[in-house]
XYZ file of C-alpha atoms in Angstrom:
137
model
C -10.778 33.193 13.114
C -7.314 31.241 12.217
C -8.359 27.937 9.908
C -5.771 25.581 9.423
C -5.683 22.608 7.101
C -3.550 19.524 7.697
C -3.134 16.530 5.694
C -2.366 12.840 7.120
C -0.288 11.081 4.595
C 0.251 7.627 5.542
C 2.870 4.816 3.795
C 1.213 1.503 4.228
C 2.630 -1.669 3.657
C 0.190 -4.923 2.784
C 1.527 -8.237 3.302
C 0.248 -11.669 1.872
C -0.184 -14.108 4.156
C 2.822 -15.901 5.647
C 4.553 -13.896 3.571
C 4.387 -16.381 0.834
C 4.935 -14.767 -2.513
C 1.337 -14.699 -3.879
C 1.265 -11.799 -5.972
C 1.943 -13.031 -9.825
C 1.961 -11.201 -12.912
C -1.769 -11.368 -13.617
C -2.796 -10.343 -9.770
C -0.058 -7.396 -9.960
C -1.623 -6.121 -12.687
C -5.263 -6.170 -11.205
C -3.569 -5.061 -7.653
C -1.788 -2.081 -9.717
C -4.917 -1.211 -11.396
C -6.659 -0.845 -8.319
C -4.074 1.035 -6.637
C -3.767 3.563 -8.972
C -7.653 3.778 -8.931
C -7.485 4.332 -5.662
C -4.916 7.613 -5.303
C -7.183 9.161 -8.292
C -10.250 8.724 -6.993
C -8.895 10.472 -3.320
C -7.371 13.362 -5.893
C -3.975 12.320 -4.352
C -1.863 13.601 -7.319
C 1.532 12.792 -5.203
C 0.398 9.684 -4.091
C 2.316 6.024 -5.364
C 2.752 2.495 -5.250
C 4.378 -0.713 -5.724
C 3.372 -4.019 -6.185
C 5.835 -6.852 -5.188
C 5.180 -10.766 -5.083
C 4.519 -10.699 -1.183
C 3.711 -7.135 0.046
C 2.460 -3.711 -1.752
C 3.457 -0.100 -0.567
C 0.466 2.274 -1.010
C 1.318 6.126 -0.075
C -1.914 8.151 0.157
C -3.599 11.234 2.139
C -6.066 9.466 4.188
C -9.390 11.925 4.147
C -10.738 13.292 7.102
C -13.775 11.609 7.122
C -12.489 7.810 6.579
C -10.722 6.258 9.325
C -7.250 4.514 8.653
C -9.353 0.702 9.646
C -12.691 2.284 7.202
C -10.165 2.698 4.421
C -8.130 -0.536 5.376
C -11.403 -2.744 4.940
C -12.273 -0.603 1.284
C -8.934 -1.225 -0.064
C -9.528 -4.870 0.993
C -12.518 -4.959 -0.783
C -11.828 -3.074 -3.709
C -8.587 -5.722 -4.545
C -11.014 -9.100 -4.285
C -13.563 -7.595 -6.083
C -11.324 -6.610 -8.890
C -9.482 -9.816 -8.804
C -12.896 -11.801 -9.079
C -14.171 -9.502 -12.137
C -11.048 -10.140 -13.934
C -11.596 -13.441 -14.451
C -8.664 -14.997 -12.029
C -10.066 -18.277 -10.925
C -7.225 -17.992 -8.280
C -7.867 -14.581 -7.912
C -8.425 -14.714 -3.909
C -5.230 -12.786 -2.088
C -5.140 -13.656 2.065
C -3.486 -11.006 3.786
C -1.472 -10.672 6.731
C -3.795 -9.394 9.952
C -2.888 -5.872 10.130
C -1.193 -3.811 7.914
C 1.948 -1.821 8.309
C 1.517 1.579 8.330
C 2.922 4.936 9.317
C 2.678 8.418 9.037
C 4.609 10.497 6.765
C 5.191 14.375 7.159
C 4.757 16.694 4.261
C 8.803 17.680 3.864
C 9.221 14.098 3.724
C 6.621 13.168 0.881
C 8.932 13.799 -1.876
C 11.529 10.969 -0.636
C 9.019 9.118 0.805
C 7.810 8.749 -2.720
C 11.385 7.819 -4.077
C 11.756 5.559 -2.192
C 8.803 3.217 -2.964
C 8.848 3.665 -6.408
C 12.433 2.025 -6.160
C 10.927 -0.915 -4.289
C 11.947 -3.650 -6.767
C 15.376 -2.698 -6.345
C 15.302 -1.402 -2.793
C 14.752 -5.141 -1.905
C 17.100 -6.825 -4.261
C 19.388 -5.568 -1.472
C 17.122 -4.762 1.698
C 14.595 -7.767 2.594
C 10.857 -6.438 3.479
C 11.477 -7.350 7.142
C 14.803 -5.241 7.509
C 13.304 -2.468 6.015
C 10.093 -2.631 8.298
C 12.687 -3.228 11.610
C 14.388 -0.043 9.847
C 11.055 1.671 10.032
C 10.464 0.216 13.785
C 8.003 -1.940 12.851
């Protein structure tokens, strides 16, 4: 019997609310923290982030038995608790309705990586919403 093994890697994009630029130095330190948390505790040794002051990028495998919404609410979770314990008394972060997200093939992971770890100067040139049109979102 054949046994095959897949992996769903998805690139998700988070976006404050409005868009306003929320995300200062204290909360992007909590929100990297977290992140990087995050891709160890799935084992995702390829997985990466970046933090900017209105949006993250997150690149993770999803695992099988957590659904992309399961994970979506965790993640949620997992930020406002960490920005409550580390003592932020502004440490709520509102978040757009639904995240941006797609998938992300295996013999694109390596550029796919690139390019979000290059996010700070990726939108010195490209704003957020260009590069989500780019992505047809």
């Amino acid at each position: 019997m054949s046994h095959s093994n897949s992996e769903i890697w998805i690139h998700w994009v988070f976006v404050t609310k409005d868009w306003k630029p929320l995300i200062d130095s204290s909360k992007r330190e909590v929100l990297s923290q977290t992140l990087g948390n995050i891709i160890q505790e799935l084992g995702n040794s390829h997985g990466t982030f970046s933090v900017l002051n209105d949006h993250f990028h997150l690149l993770i495998k999803l695992p099988f038995n957590i659904s992309p919404k399961d994970f979506e609410n965790h993640l949620k979770l997992q930020i406002q608790e960490n920005l409550e314990s580390s003592g932020d008394k502004d440490g709520f972060l509102d978040w757009e309705r639904k995240p941006y997200a797609y998938s992300v093939s295996l013999n694109q992971l390596t550029a796919e990586k690139n390019s979000i770890q290059r996010q700070d100067f990726k939108h010195q040139k490209v704003s957020l919403l260009e590069e989500l049109k780019f992505f047809g979102m």
